[in-house]
Amino acid sequence: MAAGDSSGVEVRLNLPNKGRALFASRDHAEGESLFEETPIVSAQFLWNKLYKYAACDHCLRSLETAQGMCRRLTNNPSLELPHPECCPVDDSAYVSCPHCQKVYCSATCRDRAWSQYHMTLCRRASVSDDDHPLAKLEEAWRNIHYPPETCSIMLIARMIATVKQAKDPSSALAAFSQFCHTTVNEEEEIAHKLLGETFQSHLELLRSLVTGALYEEQLQQWFTPEGFKSLFALIGTNGQGIGTSSLSVWVKGCDLLTLGDEERESLDTLIDRVYDDLDKACGQFLNCEGSGLYSLQSACNHSCDANAEVTFPHNDFTLCVKALRAIKQGEEVCICYLSECDVERSRHSRQKILK
């Protein structure tokens, strides 16, 4: 299910104190893309979706224009962004599931979602949405896990549905078994906050709702208390955040425009003002956000002095790992799990955040 050229890297297994790790199989120059890949499975965060961050229900591509997004978030319907040609959003290609009306950026995404997991998860009109088992599951999740989200119960639902719909379920299971999913690490620190003692009743409620909605005999190990914990541990250890934004695409497009000095200064001032207004209105919550499981990226270990970084260059869930500096053949490829601000903290603080 992963896509893209991975010939420049290789995964090594059973390494002392590391487990899996990713290594360069040839030299890479600074700024070069090491590989791109799409996730085995991904899902938009439920609070993000509830607050009307419009994203393709499969690839998470932002479905709003940059101007539309800014108008919504700043509650300023008269806001005008110049150079609309720098925002290539085309709603004429959007399609919906004919049964539940979930929106996709293209017929390709709709068809891929249906064939991989959506046939199982589709809420057909014959069932009242509020009474649907998956609607009850989503509501329970929102009551348990307030923003900012770090994963989604629907990621687990899509994992289950992907195996149920697979032509070869054993191969689909094997794709998930490649990920590290211990419920505790070497220092007995939990891999996801919902695995802590405080949340045991919440976890049991979620397990009960998932079982009622999606139980599958061939996946019975995932529906036991320990098996269900292992799914959260798998996501907590391997899940990669995904962010898409039409505004970001528009800004990058504006940066490429050939403009005179005065016009450039005026445009840059406008962009700064727009971001200031957005910061006051919604803080860090600018993007369509979700989480996904990536085969190659999940093998990248952390370093506070990383030689590579994760980007999303196509405004969808396609992940790119890019070299921050020259990487030699045989060198381990490491990314930083921390934000730019957190990297500047003390070693003790960084270790605490990483745990």
Tab-separated table of C-alpha atoms in Angstrom:
chain	number	residue	atom	x	y	z
A	1	MET	CA	0.000	0.000	0.000
A	2	ALA	CA	3.018	2.266	0.342
A	3	ALA	CA	3.886	4.183	-2.781
A	4	GLY	CA	6.994	5.908	-4.096
A	5	ASP	CA	10.658	5.206	-4.762
A	6	SER	CA	12.348	3.652	-1.710
A	7	SER	CA	15.486	2.482	-3.527
A	8	GLY	CA	17.657	4.970	-1.644
A	9	VAL	CA	16.962	3.520	1.819
A	10	GLU	CA	16.732	0.150	3.534
A	11	VAL	CA	15.167	-1.078	6.772
A	12	ARG	CA	17.395	-3.117	9.085
A	13	LEU	CA	15.847	-5.313	11.752
A	14	ASN	CA	16.793	-6.702	15.174
A	15	LEU	CA	19.434	-4.080	15.908
A	16	PRO	CA	20.719	-3.910	19.519
A	17	ASN	CA	18.864	-1.252	21.545
A	18	LYS	CA	17.045	-0.072	18.414
A	19	GLY	CA	14.942	-2.837	16.917
A	20	ARG	CA	14.184	-1.439	13.468
A	21	ALA	CA	16.111	1.391	11.872
A	22	LEU	CA	16.344	3.050	8.471
A	23	PHE	CA	19.669	3.406	6.654
A	24	ALA	CA	20.734	5.130	3.445
A	25	SER	CA	21.534	2.595	0.719
A	26	ARG	CA	23.313	5.263	-1.341
A	27	ASP	CA	24.629	8.797	-0.878
A	28	HIS	CA	22.068	11.594	-0.601
A	29	ALA	CA	22.724	15.312	-1.086
A	30	GLU	CA	21.409	17.991	1.258
A	31	GLY	CA	17.808	18.850	0.336
A	32	GLU	CA	17.285	15.611	-1.608
A	33	SER	CA	14.154	13.545	-1.155
A	34	LEU	CA	15.119	10.154	0.262
A	35	PHE	CA	11.687	8.662	-0.406
A	36	GLU	CA	7.972	9.351	-0.581
A	37	GLU	CA	5.242	7.014	0.635
A	38	THR	CA	1.545	6.877	1.307
A	39	PRO	CA	0.257	5.391	4.574
A	40	ILE	CA	-1.004	1.863	5.050
A	41	VAL	CA	-3.940	3.527	6.775
A	42	SER	CA	-4.768	7.038	7.967
A	43	ALA	CA	-7.671	9.077	9.337
A	44	GLN	CA	-8.535	12.690	10.075
A	45	PHE	CA	-8.814	13.626	13.744
A	46	LEU	CA	-12.442	13.683	14.870
A	47	TRP	CA	-12.323	17.069	16.599
A	48	ASN	CA	-10.593	18.516	13.548
A	49	LYS	CA	-13.414	17.256	11.340
A	50	LEU	CA	-16.109	18.438	13.771
A	51	TYR	CA	-14.716	21.976	13.645
A	52	LYS	CA	-15.248	21.975	9.855
A	53	TYR	CA	-11.696	21.482	8.666
A	54	ALA	CA	-12.747	20.108	5.283
A	55	ALA	CA	-10.446	17.328	4.098
A	56	CYS	CA	-10.748	14.467	1.649
A	57	ASP	CA	-11.992	11.507	3.661
A	58	HIS	CA	-9.227	9.340	2.190
A	59	CYS	CA	-6.062	11.329	1.424
A	60	LEU	CA	-6.743	14.290	3.784
A	61	ARG	CA	-6.240	16.838	0.994
A	62	SER	CA	-7.599	20.195	2.124
A	63	LEU	CA	-10.880	20.850	0.289
A	64	GLU	CA	-11.225	24.557	1.094
A	65	THR	CA	-9.630	27.359	-0.856
A	66	ALA	CA	-7.076	29.387	1.073
A	67	GLN	CA	-9.469	32.315	1.078
A	68	GLY	CA	-12.389	30.193	2.243
A	69	MET	CA	-10.332	28.728	5.066
A	70	CYS	CA	-9.157	32.162	6.224
A	71	ARG	CA	-12.679	33.542	6.096
A	72	ARG	CA	-13.993	30.664	8.198
A	73	LEU	CA	-11.250	30.702	10.812
A	74	THR	CA	-11.182	34.492	11.253
A	75	ASN	CA	-14.976	34.806	10.944
A	76	ASN	CA	-14.368	37.519	8.346
A	77	PRO	CA	-16.522	36.765	5.264
A	78	SER	CA	-15.221	39.850	3.432
A	79	LEU	CA	-11.545	38.846	3.592
A	80	GLU	CA	-9.969	38.808	0.143
A	81	LEU	CA	-6.704	37.085	-0.776
A	82	PRO	CA	-4.945	38.255	-3.946
A	83	HIS	CA	-3.522	35.910	-6.582
A	84	PRO	CA	-6.203	33.197	-6.377
A	85	GLU	CA	-4.284	31.350	-9.111
A	86	CYS	CA	-1.772	30.376	-6.400
A	87	CYS	CA	-4.420	28.180	-4.746
A	88	PRO	CA	-5.107	25.281	-7.135
A	89	VAL	CA	-8.120	23.919	-5.240
A	90	ASP	CA	-10.662	22.618	-7.758
A	91	ASP	CA	-13.972	21.613	-6.225
A	92	SER	CA	-15.316	20.478	-9.609
A	93	ALA	CA	-13.449	17.182	-9.078
A	94	TYR	CA	-14.982	16.504	-5.651
A	95	VAL	CA	-17.238	13.478	-5.295
A	96	SER	CA	-19.236	11.953	-2.459
A	97	CYS	CA	-19.973	8.445	-1.310
A	98	PRO	CA	-23.477	7.814	-2.720
A	99	HIS	CA	-24.505	6.053	0.489
A	100	CYS	CA	-23.200	8.256	3.345
A	101	GLN	CA	-22.118	11.448	1.547
A	102	LYS	CA	-18.521	11.498	2.803
A	103	VAL	CA	-16.591	13.833	0.522
A	104	TYR	CA	-13.480	12.974	-1.483
A	105	CYS	CA	-11.165	15.129	-3.571
A	106	SER	CA	-11.543	12.775	-6.540
A	107	ALA	CA	-13.255	9.636	-7.768
A	108	THR	CA	-9.895	7.887	-7.399
A	109	CYS	CA	-9.804	8.544	-3.643
A	110	ARG	CA	-13.451	7.516	-3.256
A	111	ASP	CA	-12.856	4.235	-5.062
A	112	ARG	CA	-9.656	3.472	-3.145
A	113	ALA	CA	-11.365	4.155	0.166
A	114	TRP	CA	-14.302	1.920	-0.762
A	115	SER	CA	-12.106	-0.982	-1.830
A	116	GLN	CA	-9.779	-0.735	1.193
A	117	TYR	CA	-12.025	0.001	4.201
A	118	HIS	CA	-15.052	2.212	3.518
A	119	MET	CA	-17.354	-0.589	2.340
A	120	THR	CA	-17.206	-1.852	5.943
A	121	LEU	CA	-17.410	1.566	7.628
A	122	CYS	CA	-19.984	3.235	5.364
A	123	ARG	CA	-23.046	4.462	7.267
A	124	ARG	CA	-25.838	3.758	4.864
A	125	ALA	CA	-28.979	5.872	4.980
A	126	SER	CA	-31.046	2.990	6.326
A	127	VAL	CA	-29.556	3.531	9.789
A	128	SER	CA	-30.125	6.770	11.721
A	129	ASP	CA	-26.709	8.408	12.022
A	130	ASP	CA	-27.046	9.113	15.757
A	131	ASP	CA	-27.900	5.471	16.418
A	132	HIS	CA	-25.161	4.010	14.261
A	133	PRO	CA	-22.549	2.054	16.278
A	134	LEU	CA	-19.723	4.038	14.675
A	135	ALA	CA	-21.434	7.341	15.531
A	136	LYS	CA	-21.602	6.234	19.165
A	137	LEU	CA	-17.921	5.273	19.001
A	138	GLU	CA	-16.944	8.682	17.633
A	139	GLU	CA	-18.981	10.483	20.292
A	140	ALA	CA	-17.347	8.417	23.045
A	141	TRP	CA	-13.907	9.270	21.648
A	142	ARG	CA	-14.629	13.004	21.584
A	143	ASN	CA	-15.809	12.841	25.200
A	144	ILE	CA	-12.599	11.055	26.229
A	145	HIS	CA	-9.901	12.638	24.069
A	146	TYR	CA	-10.150	16.414	23.846
A	147	PRO	CA	-7.943	18.480	21.493
A	148	PRO	CA	-5.149	18.436	20.659
A	149	GLU	CA	-5.543	14.880	19.386
A	150	THR	CA	-2.599	12.574	18.773
A	151	CYS	CA	-4.503	9.721	17.163
A	152	SER	CA	-8.079	8.774	16.341
A	153	ILE	CA	-10.236	5.808	17.230
A	154	MET	CA	-11.175	5.812	13.543
A	155	LEU	CA	-7.591	4.907	12.688
A	156	ILE	CA	-8.146	1.674	14.616
A	157	ALA	CA	-11.526	1.214	12.919
A	158	ARG	CA	-9.864	1.574	9.518
A	159	MET	CA	-7.150	-0.905	10.496
A	160	ILE	CA	-9.820	-3.465	11.351
A	161	ALA	CA	-11.835	-2.720	8.208
A	162	THR	CA	-8.713	-2.955	6.036
A	163	VAL	CA	-8.064	-6.499	7.240
A	164	LYS	CA	-11.732	-7.476	6.947
A	165	GLN	CA	-11.891	-6.293	3.326
A	166	ALA	CA	-8.488	-7.575	2.222
A	167	LYS	CA	-8.401	-10.288	-0.421
A	168	ASP	CA	-5.586	-11.825	1.621
A	169	PRO	CA	-6.255	-10.978	5.291
A	170	SER	CA	-3.032	-12.660	6.438
A	171	SER	CA	-0.974	-10.280	4.285
A	172	ALA	CA	-2.924	-7.297	5.608
A	173	LEU	CA	-2.264	-8.456	9.164
A	174	ALA	CA	1.424	-8.875	8.358
A	175	ALA	CA	1.550	-5.254	7.183
A	176	PHE	CA	0.479	-4.135	10.663
A	177	SER	CA	2.627	-6.667	12.532
A	178	GLN	CA	5.780	-4.976	11.173
A	179	PHE	CA	5.218	-2.080	13.562
A	180	CYS	CA	6.543	-1.999	17.107
A	181	HIS	CA	3.563	-2.307	19.435
A	182	THR	CA	4.719	-3.110	22.963
A	183	THR	CA	2.465	-1.551	25.570
A	184	VAL	CA	5.413	-0.459	27.719
A	185	ASN	CA	8.958	0.601	26.937
A	186	GLU	CA	12.152	-0.425	28.729
A	187	GLU	CA	11.512	2.020	31.574
A	188	GLU	CA	7.873	0.953	31.900
A	189	GLU	CA	6.607	4.206	30.425
A	190	ILE	CA	3.319	3.943	28.552
A	191	ALA	CA	3.304	4.395	24.769
A	192	HIS	CA	-0.034	6.225	24.736
A	193	LYS	CA	-1.696	8.178	27.517
A	194	LEU	CA	-4.914	6.152	27.239
A	195	LEU	CA	-2.945	3.110	28.413
A	196	GLY	CA	-2.420	4.647	31.842
A	197	GLU	CA	-4.372	3.444	34.887
A	198	THR	CA	-6.465	6.631	34.960
A	199	PHE	CA	-8.071	5.773	31.628
A	200	GLN	CA	-8.785	2.054	32.045
A	201	SER	CA	-12.567	2.538	32.166
A	202	HIS	CA	-12.412	4.746	29.074
A	203	LEU	CA	-10.328	2.167	27.243
A	204	GLU	CA	-12.789	-0.587	28.132
A	205	LEU	CA	-15.701	1.544	26.867
A	206	LEU	CA	-13.915	2.088	23.550
A	207	ARG	CA	-13.105	-1.615	23.268
A	208	SER	CA	-16.741	-2.517	23.895
A	209	LEU	CA	-17.975	-0.072	21.256
A	210	VAL	CA	-15.382	-1.161	18.672
A	211	THR	CA	-16.254	-4.812	19.319
A	212	GLY	CA	-19.970	-4.135	18.929
A	213	ALA	CA	-19.437	-2.254	15.665
A	214	LEU	CA	-16.663	-4.217	13.977
A	215	TYR	CA	-15.969	-7.602	15.583
A	216	GLU	CA	-14.268	-10.052	13.250
A	217	GLU	CA	-13.451	-13.667	14.185
A	218	GLN	CA	-10.125	-13.707	12.355
A	219	LEU	CA	-9.080	-10.612	14.339
A	220	GLN	CA	-10.295	-11.782	17.719
A	221	GLN	CA	-6.854	-11.112	19.243
A	222	TRP	CA	-7.361	-7.374	18.605
A	223	PHE	CA	-10.633	-7.341	20.541
A	224	THR	CA	-9.280	-8.773	23.803
A	225	PRO	CA	-8.328	-6.231	26.510
A	226	GLU	CA	-4.589	-6.752	25.913
A	227	GLY	CA	-4.963	-6.900	22.147
A	228	PHE	CA	-6.911	-3.637	22.123
A	229	LYS	CA	-4.216	-2.013	24.249
A	230	SER	CA	-1.635	-3.192	21.740
A	231	LEU	CA	-3.431	-1.264	18.981
A	232	PHE	CA	-3.147	1.966	20.949
A	233	ALA	CA	0.476	1.167	21.717
A	234	LEU	CA	1.118	0.546	18.017
A	235	ILE	CA	-0.335	3.942	17.115
A	236	GLY	CA	1.328	5.691	20.048
A	237	THR	CA	4.719	4.317	18.999
A	238	ASN	CA	4.412	4.569	15.209
A	239	GLY	CA	1.660	7.053	14.342
A	240	GLN	CA	2.766	10.015	12.227
A	241	GLY	CA	0.831	13.266	12.349
A	242	ILE	CA	-0.462	14.527	9.007
A	243	GLY	CA	-1.181	18.165	8.229
A	244	THR	CA	-2.584	19.682	5.038
A	245	SER	CA	-3.408	23.309	4.283
A	246	SER	CA	-4.603	25.181	1.223
A	247	LEU	CA	-3.260	28.346	2.838
A	248	SER	CA	0.233	26.872	2.927
A	249	VAL	CA	-0.050	25.961	-0.760
A	250	TRP	CA	-1.209	29.494	-1.580
A	251	VAL	CA	1.650	31.089	0.382
A	252	LYS	CA	4.226	28.892	-1.366
A	253	GLY	CA	2.669	29.814	-4.694
A	254	CYS	CA	2.899	33.497	-3.803
A	255	ASP	CA	6.576	33.072	-2.911
A	256	LEU	CA	7.235	31.899	-6.473
A	257	LEU	CA	5.591	34.904	-8.126
A	258	THR	CA	7.789	37.357	-9.988
A	259	LEU	CA	6.903	40.716	-8.435
A	260	GLY	CA	8.415	44.147	-8.089
A	261	ASP	CA	9.921	45.138	-4.749
A	262	GLU	CA	6.970	47.283	-3.716
A	263	GLU	CA	4.373	44.670	-4.671
A	264	ARG	CA	6.387	41.930	-2.953
A	265	GLU	CA	6.616	43.930	0.254
A	266	SER	CA	2.884	44.643	0.164
A	267	LEU	CA	2.058	40.945	-0.370
A	268	ASP	CA	4.407	39.807	2.404
A	269	THR	CA	2.841	42.332	4.775
A	270	LEU	CA	-0.631	41.027	3.907
A	271	ILE	CA	0.443	37.416	4.501
A	272	ASP	CA	1.944	38.331	7.883
A	273	ARG	CA	-1.276	40.094	8.852
A	274	VAL	CA	-3.384	37.101	7.797
A	275	TYR	CA	-1.259	34.770	9.938
A	276	ASP	CA	-1.493	37.175	12.884
A	277	ASP	CA	-5.289	37.218	12.563
A	278	LEU	CA	-5.381	33.419	12.328
A	279	ASP	CA	-3.131	33.083	15.368
A	280	LYS	CA	-5.532	35.213	17.411
A	281	ALA	CA	-8.533	33.240	16.187
A	282	CYS	CA	-7.338	29.634	16.360
A	283	GLY	CA	-3.712	29.524	17.550
A	284	GLN	CA	-1.863	26.468	16.307
A	285	PHE	CA	-4.962	24.822	14.800
A	286	LEU	CA	-4.545	25.948	11.191
A	287	ASN	CA	-4.465	22.687	9.269
A	288	CYS	CA	-6.567	19.704	8.392
A	289	GLU	CA	-4.963	17.219	10.787
A	290	GLY	CA	-4.876	13.461	11.135
A	291	SER	CA	-2.622	10.503	11.786
A	292	GLY	CA	-1.279	7.638	9.696
A	293	LEU	CA	0.907	4.537	9.781
A	294	TYR	CA	3.828	4.580	7.330
A	295	SER	CA	6.023	1.541	6.699
A	296	LEU	CA	9.342	3.283	5.966
A	297	GLN	CA	8.917	6.439	8.033
A	298	SER	CA	8.069	4.394	11.136
A	299	ALA	CA	11.524	2.814	10.927
A	300	CYS	CA	13.177	6.234	11.321
A	301	ASN	CA	14.560	6.634	14.821
A	302	HIS	CA	14.704	9.947	16.679
A	303	SER	CA	17.680	12.246	16.976
A	304	CYS	CA	17.742	15.773	18.385
A	305	ASP	CA	20.404	16.364	15.726
A	306	ALA	CA	18.432	14.770	12.903
A	307	ASN	CA	19.816	14.405	9.392
A	308	ALA	CA	16.359	14.230	7.769
A	309	GLU	CA	12.878	15.678	8.180
A	310	VAL	CA	9.293	14.721	7.350
A	311	THR	CA	7.308	16.939	4.980
A	312	PHE	CA	3.952	16.724	3.172
A	313	PRO	CA	4.709	18.431	-0.155
A	314	HIS	CA	1.538	17.504	-2.064
A	315	ASN	CA	-1.145	18.820	0.326
A	316	ASP	CA	-2.304	15.263	1.028
A	317	PHE	CA	-1.188	12.254	3.080
A	318	THR	CA	1.841	11.557	0.858
A	319	LEU	CA	4.842	11.782	3.151
A	320	CYS	CA	8.318	12.805	2.017
A	321	VAL	CA	11.521	12.332	4.035
A	322	LYS	CA	14.090	14.918	2.951
A	323	ALA	CA	17.795	15.160	3.800
A	324	LEU	CA	18.656	18.104	6.051
A	325	ARG	CA	22.328	17.597	5.226
A	326	ALA	CA	24.400	15.224	3.103
A	327	ILE	CA	23.827	11.593	4.137
A	328	LYS	CA	26.394	8.932	3.266
A	329	GLN	CA	25.615	5.376	2.172
A	330	GLY	CA	25.273	3.190	5.277
A	331	GLU	CA	24.421	6.121	7.577
A	332	GLU	CA	21.295	5.819	9.716
A	333	VAL	CA	18.461	8.129	8.695
A	334	CYS	CA	17.063	9.917	11.767
A	335	ILE	CA	14.282	12.437	12.148
A	336	CYS	CA	13.380	14.632	15.115
A	337	TYR	CA	10.156	13.742	16.905
A	338	LEU	CA	10.155	17.102	18.699
A	339	SER	CA	8.896	20.515	17.656
A	340	GLU	CA	11.418	23.233	16.882
A	341	CYS	CA	10.828	24.830	20.286
A	342	ASP	CA	11.151	21.561	22.190
A	343	VAL	CA	14.494	20.774	20.539
A	344	GLU	CA	15.975	23.796	22.313
A	345	ARG	CA	15.079	22.457	25.761
A	346	SER	CA	17.465	20.674	28.110
A	347	ARG	CA	18.368	17.022	27.567
A	348	HIS	CA	16.242	16.049	30.597
A	349	SER	CA	13.236	17.966	29.253
A	350	ARG	CA	13.618	16.469	25.778
A	351	GLN	CA	13.703	12.927	27.178
A	352	LYS	CA	10.589	13.615	29.279
A	353	ILE	CA	8.682	14.931	26.229
A	354	LEU	CA	9.764	11.990	24.077
A	355	LYS	CA	8.519	9.474	26.656
